[in-house]
Amino acid sequence: MRAQNSDMGLIVKTMARATIPLIGIFGAYVIAHGHITPGGGFQGGATIAGAGVLFLVAFGLSEAKEKINKNFYSVLEGIGGLVFLAAGMLGLGVAFFYNILWHKGPVFNGEAGTLLSAGYLSMMNLAVGLKVYTGLVSALFAIALFRRWKK
Amino acid sequence: MKTTFGALSLVFILGVLLVVANPNYGLKFGLGEGNWEEYRYTDQYYIEHGVEEVGGTNIVTDIVFDYRGYDTLGEATVLFTSIAGAVALLRKWRGEE
């Protein structure tokens, strides 16, 4: 069942094919460099969610229905929150949110300013980015599926 | 009547806020040398010790994820709750389809 007029024309679709990977890569860059450059989990997650919105708008609801699995996205959002909490509890021997990886951890304790520094900060950025991306996409997908006024 | 009272109280609150935001009576904007040390010593601490204590050169991320991680945890919880509420409210109703 292909809904009429629920997707854009050829030009918009082609441009979306070109730009969605770029937006995704930029968002991943913002998340991964959250402890070095401006940005972080929330901002990068919202950026990638923008790519998801572009996909939803350009290719229409019927195409998105095949690609977006609601249960999978819900599980990913929960996992993001749990990873954030687990990273906060790594240094529970000293205190909650004690950055043990930076002070005496085996990894993520490189020189400040490099990618593998700052302890659990990059882990938390990844978790929050995953959480924000999946949450925003599933919320927007739920809104897009809500079409009760048609009847 | 109620609308008039509401509008009047809004005007009163706005006036109070304008007095509070006046540099002669309340808040000061664009803090300089001495005032910075007096009013923003916490910021000064974060700027001076953030990189060595947390390791990230982005001080905002240092504060948000390490010094005040609880706040970010609560923020993530708020986001989770809002998404769950939106998805739960936007489901199909029981009678539909």
PDB file of N, CA and C in Angstrom, chain B residues 21-74:
ATOM      1  N   ALA B  21      16.807  43.399  37.160  1.00  0.00           N
ATOM      2  CA  ALA B  21      17.842  43.347  36.133  1.00  0.00           C
ATOM      3  C   ALA B  21      18.571  44.664  35.969  1.00  0.00           C
ATOM      4  N   ASN B  22      18.191  45.685  36.754  1.00  0.00           N
ATOM      5  CA  ASN B  22      18.871  46.975  36.647  1.00  0.00           C
ATOM      6  C   ASN B  22      20.230  46.896  37.344  1.00  0.00           C
ATOM      7  N   PRO B  23      21.304  47.260  36.669  1.00  0.00           N
ATOM      8  CA  PRO B  23      22.640  47.145  37.294  1.00  0.00           C
ATOM      9  C   PRO B  23      22.815  47.989  38.538  1.00  0.00           C
ATOM     10  N   ASN B  24      21.988  49.032  38.692  1.00  0.00           N
ATOM     11  CA  ASN B  24      22.146  49.881  39.877  1.00  0.00           C
ATOM     12  C   ASN B  24      21.590  49.229  41.137  1.00  0.00           C
ATOM     13  N   TYR B  25      20.594  48.310  40.959  1.00  0.00           N
ATOM     14  CA  TYR B  25      19.966  47.712  42.138  1.00  0.00           C
ATOM     15  C   TYR B  25      20.283  46.224  42.259  1.00  0.00           C
ATOM     16  N   GLY B  26      20.343  45.532  41.124  1.00  0.00           N
ATOM     17  CA  GLY B  26      20.439  44.078  41.208  1.00  0.00           C
ATOM     18  C   GLY B  26      21.574  43.502  40.393  1.00  0.00           C
ATOM     19  N   LEU B  27      21.188  42.711  39.393  1.00  0.00           N
ATOM     20  CA  LEU B  27      22.180  41.966  38.604  1.00  0.00           C
ATOM     21  C   LEU B  27      23.123  42.894  37.873  1.00  0.00           C
ATOM     22  N   LYS B  28      24.350  42.398  37.705  1.00  0.00           N
ATOM     23  CA  LYS B  28      25.328  43.147  36.920  1.00  0.00           C
ATOM     24  C   LYS B  28      25.680  42.332  35.679  1.00  0.00           C
ATOM     25  N   PHE B  29      25.823  43.012  34.568  1.00  0.00           N
ATOM     26  CA  PHE B  29      26.149  42.332  33.313  1.00  0.00           C
ATOM     27  C   PHE B  29      27.564  42.696  32.885  1.00  0.00           C
ATOM     28  N   GLY B  30      28.210  41.778  32.168  1.00  0.00           N
ATOM     29  CA  GLY B  30      29.561  42.044  31.692  1.00  0.00           C
ATOM     30  C   GLY B  30      30.539  42.243  32.837  1.00  0.00           C
ATOM     31  N   LEU B  31      30.633  41.238  33.702  1.00  0.00           N
ATOM     32  CA  LEU B  31      31.475  41.374  34.896  1.00  0.00           C
ATOM     33  C   LEU B  31      32.941  41.550  34.522  1.00  0.00           C
ATOM     34  N   GLY B  32      33.608  42.463  35.194  1.00  0.00           N
ATOM     35  CA  GLY B  32      35.020  42.724  34.918  1.00  0.00           C
ATOM     36  C   GLY B  32      35.911  42.118  35.987  1.00  0.00           C
ATOM     37  N   GLU B  33      37.083  42.687  36.115  1.00  0.00           N
ATOM     38  CA  GLU B  33      38.173  42.130  36.917  1.00  0.00           C
ATOM     39  C   GLU B  33      37.768  41.757  38.357  1.00  0.00           C
ATOM     40  N   GLY B  34      37.502  42.748  39.173  1.00  0.00           N
ATOM     41  CA  GLY B  34      37.217  42.455  40.576  1.00  0.00           C
ATOM     42  C   GLY B  34      35.899  41.748  40.766  1.00  0.00           C
ATOM     43  N   ASN B  35      34.886  42.186  40.003  1.00  0.00           N
ATOM     44  CA  ASN B  35      33.574  41.578  40.121  1.00  0.00           C
ATOM     45  C   ASN B  35      33.612  40.104  39.726  1.00  0.00           C
ATOM     46  N   TRP B  36      34.473  39.769  38.750  1.00  0.00           N
ATOM     47  CA  TRP B  36      34.565  38.379  38.315  1.00  0.00           C
ATOM     48  C   TRP B  36      34.994  37.488  39.482  1.00  0.00           C
ATOM     49  N   GLU B  37      36.019  37.918  40.182  1.00  0.00           N
ATOM     50  CA  GLU B  37      36.486  37.122  41.320  1.00  0.00           C
ATOM     51  C   GLU B  37      35.425  37.035  42.409  1.00  0.00           C
ATOM     52  N   GLU B  38      34.619  38.112  42.533  1.00  0.00           N
ATOM     53  CA  GLU B  38      33.649  38.120  43.613  1.00  0.00           C
ATOM     54  C   GLU B  38      32.427  37.267  43.308  1.00  0.00           C
ATOM     55  N   TYR B  39      31.915  37.375  42.079  1.00  0.00           N
ATOM     56  CA  TYR B  39      30.648  36.714  41.759  1.00  0.00           C
ATOM     57  C   TYR B  39      30.814  35.422  40.985  1.00  0.00           C
ATOM     58  N   ARG B  40      31.937  35.191  40.331  1.00  0.00           N
ATOM     59  CA  ARG B  40      32.064  34.032  39.450  1.00  0.00           C
ATOM     60  C   ARG B  40      33.250  33.153  39.843  1.00  0.00           C
ATOM     61  N   TYR B  41      33.475  33.013  41.157  1.00  0.00           N
ATOM     62  CA  TYR B  41      34.639  32.229  41.576  1.00  0.00           C
ATOM     63  C   TYR B  41      34.490  30.751  41.219  1.00  0.00           C
ATOM     64  N   THR B  42      33.217  30.247  41.159  1.00  0.00           N
ATOM     65  CA  THR B  42      33.017  28.850  40.763  1.00  0.00           C
ATOM     66  C   THR B  42      33.449  28.638  39.318  1.00  0.00           C
ATOM     67  N   ASP B  43      33.047  29.560  38.437  1.00  0.00           N
ATOM     68  CA  ASP B  43      33.467  29.466  37.047  1.00  0.00           C
ATOM     69  C   ASP B  43      34.992  29.501  36.958  1.00  0.00           C
ATOM     70  N   GLN B  44      35.586  30.376  37.778  1.00  0.00           N
ATOM     71  CA  GLN B  44      37.048  30.490  37.755  1.00  0.00           C
ATOM     72  C   GLN B  44      37.694  29.159  38.146  1.00  0.00           C
ATOM     73  N   TYR B  45      37.091  28.497  39.144  1.00  0.00           N
ATOM     74  CA  TYR B  45      37.628  27.181  39.547  1.00  0.00           C
ATOM     75  C   TYR B  45      37.549  26.193  38.401  1.00  0.00           C
ATOM     76  N   TYR B  46      36.366  26.136  37.732  1.00  0.00           N
ATOM     77  CA  TYR B  46      36.209  25.184  36.626  1.00  0.00           C
ATOM     78  C   TYR B  46      37.222  25.469  35.525  1.00  0.00           C
ATOM     79  N   ILE B  47      37.411  26.755  35.207  1.00  0.00           N
ATOM     80  CA  ILE B  47      38.324  27.102  34.113  1.00  0.00           C
ATOM     81  C   ILE B  47      39.746  26.702  34.473  1.00  0.00           C
ATOM     82  N   GLU B  48      40.132  26.908  35.747  1.00  0.00           N
ATOM     83  CA  GLU B  48      41.514  26.635  36.121  1.00  0.00           C
ATOM     84  C   GLU B  48      41.788  25.145  36.288  1.00  0.00           C
ATOM     85  N   HIS B  49      40.839  24.390  36.865  1.00  0.00           N
ATOM     86  CA  HIS B  49      41.112  22.999  37.210  1.00  0.00           C
ATOM     87  C   HIS B  49      40.427  21.984  36.320  1.00  0.00           C
ATOM     88  N   GLY B  50      39.575  22.428  35.408  1.00  0.00           N
ATOM     89  CA  GLY B  50      38.781  21.480  34.641  1.00  0.00           C
ATOM     90  C   GLY B  50      39.613  20.500  33.832  1.00  0.00           C
ATOM     91  N   VAL B  51      40.617  21.016  33.127  1.00  0.00           N
ATOM     92  CA  VAL B  51      41.373  20.146  32.223  1.00  0.00           C
ATOM     93  C   VAL B  51      42.158  19.096  33.005  1.00  0.00           C
ATOM     94  N   GLU B  52      42.789  19.489  34.100  1.00  0.00           N
ATOM     95  CA  GLU B  52      43.591  18.505  34.835  1.00  0.00           C
ATOM     96  C   GLU B  52      42.734  17.535  35.631  1.00  0.00           C
ATOM     97  N   GLU B  53      41.569  17.978  36.094  1.00  0.00           N
ATOM     98  CA  GLU B  53      40.758  17.098  36.930  1.00  0.00           C
ATOM     99  C   GLU B  53      39.895  16.141  36.139  1.00  0.00           C
ATOM    100  N   VAL B  54      39.395  16.586  34.998  1.00  0.00           N
ATOM    101  CA  VAL B  54      38.491  15.737  34.219  1.00  0.00           C
ATOM    102  C   VAL B  54      39.157  15.246  32.945  1.00  0.00           C
ATOM    103  N   GLY B  55      39.973  16.063  32.319  1.00  0.00           N
ATOM    104  CA  GLY B  55      40.723  15.613  31.166  1.00  0.00           C
ATOM    105  C   GLY B  55      40.218  16.130  29.838  1.00  0.00           C
ATOM    106  N   GLY B  56      38.963  16.556  29.767  1.00  0.00           N
ATOM    107  CA  GLY B  56      38.467  17.084  28.513  1.00  0.00           C
ATOM    108  C   GLY B  56      38.811  18.556  28.374  1.00  0.00           C
ATOM    109  N   THR B  57      39.189  18.984  27.181  1.00  0.00           N
ATOM    110  CA  THR B  57      39.496  20.402  26.989  1.00  0.00           C
ATOM    111  C   THR B  57      38.233  21.222  26.768  1.00  0.00           C
ATOM    112  N   ASN B  58      37.099  20.546  26.558  1.00  0.00           N
ATOM    113  CA  ASN B  58      35.817  21.252  26.469  1.00  0.00           C
ATOM    114  C   ASN B  58      35.252  21.375  27.881  1.00  0.00           C
ATOM    115  N   ILE B  59      35.365  22.581  28.441  1.00  0.00           N
ATOM    116  CA  ILE B  59      35.008  22.750  29.854  1.00  0.00           C
ATOM    117  C   ILE B  59      33.522  22.503  30.082  1.00  0.00           C
ATOM    118  N   VAL B  60      32.706  22.864  29.087  1.00  0.00           N
ATOM    119  CA  VAL B  60      31.264  22.650  29.260  1.00  0.00           C
ATOM    120  C   VAL B  60      30.968  21.163  29.428  1.00  0.00           C
ATOM    121  N   THR B  61      31.593  20.331  28.584  1.00  0.00           N
ATOM    122  CA  THR B  61      31.392  18.888  28.724  1.00  0.00           C
ATOM    123  C   THR B  61      31.941  18.386  30.047  1.00  0.00           C
ATOM    124  N   ASP B  62      33.078  18.938  30.480  1.00  0.00           N
ATOM    125  CA  ASP B  62      33.623  18.559  31.784  1.00  0.00           C
ATOM    126  C   ASP B  62      32.609  18.801  32.893  1.00  0.00           C
ATOM    127  N   ILE B  63      31.988  19.991  32.867  1.00  0.00           N
ATOM    128  CA  ILE B  63      31.039  20.318  33.935  1.00  0.00           C
ATOM    129  C   ILE B  63      29.797  19.452  33.821  1.00  0.00           C
ATOM    130  N   VAL B  64      29.278  19.344  32.586  1.00  0.00           N
ATOM    131  CA  VAL B  64      27.974  18.697  32.415  1.00  0.00           C
ATOM    132  C   VAL B  64      28.050  17.203  32.686  1.00  0.00           C
ATOM    133  N   PHE B  65      29.167  16.568  32.328  1.00  0.00           N
ATOM    134  CA  PHE B  65      29.243  15.119  32.478  1.00  0.00           C
ATOM    135  C   PHE B  65      30.017  14.674  33.715  1.00  0.00           C
ATOM    136  N   ASP B  66      30.829  15.530  34.290  1.00  0.00           N
ATOM    137  CA  ASP B  66      31.612  15.070  35.439  1.00  0.00           C
ATOM    138  C   ASP B  66      31.255  15.803  36.718  1.00  0.00           C
ATOM    139  N   TYR B  67      31.484  17.117  36.751  1.00  0.00           N
ATOM    140  CA  TYR B  67      31.205  17.844  37.990  1.00  0.00           C
ATOM    141  C   TYR B  67      29.729  17.759  38.349  1.00  0.00           C
ATOM    142  N   ARG B  68      28.881  17.928  37.331  1.00  0.00           N
ATOM    143  CA  ARG B  68      27.440  17.928  37.590  1.00  0.00           C
ATOM    144  C   ARG B  68      26.765  16.837  36.780  1.00  0.00           C
ATOM    145  N   GLY B  69      27.294  15.620  36.926  1.00  0.00           N
ATOM    146  CA  GLY B  69      26.754  14.502  36.163  1.00  0.00           C
ATOM    147  C   GLY B  69      25.326  14.145  36.539  1.00  0.00           C
ATOM    148  N   TYR B  70      24.994  14.355  37.809  1.00  0.00           N
ATOM    149  CA  TYR B  70      23.627  14.074  38.250  1.00  0.00           C
ATOM    150  C   TYR B  70      22.612  14.839  37.409  1.00  0.00           C
ATOM    151  N   ASP B  71      22.968  16.099  37.113  1.00  0.00           N
ATOM    152  CA  ASP B  71      22.068  16.952  36.360  1.00  0.00           C
ATOM    153  C   ASP B  71      21.817  16.362  34.983  1.00  0.00           C
ATOM    154  N   THR B  72      22.899  15.887  34.351  1.00  0.00           N
ATOM    155  CA  THR B  72      22.739  15.301  33.022  1.00  0.00           C
ATOM    156  C   THR B  72      21.955  14.006  33.087  1.00  0.00           C
ATOM    157  N   LEU B  73      22.156  13.259  34.167  1.00  0.00           N
ATOM    158  CA  LEU B  73      21.368  12.029  34.351  1.00  0.00           C
ATOM    159  C   LEU B  73      19.886  12.369  34.430  1.00  0.00           C
ATOM    160  N   GLY B  74      19.568  13.404  35.209  1.00  0.00           N
ATOM    161  CA  GLY B  74      18.181  13.829  35.286  1.00  0.00           C
ATOM    162  C   GLY B  74      17.655  14.332  33.958  1.00  0.00           C
TER     163      GLY B  74
END
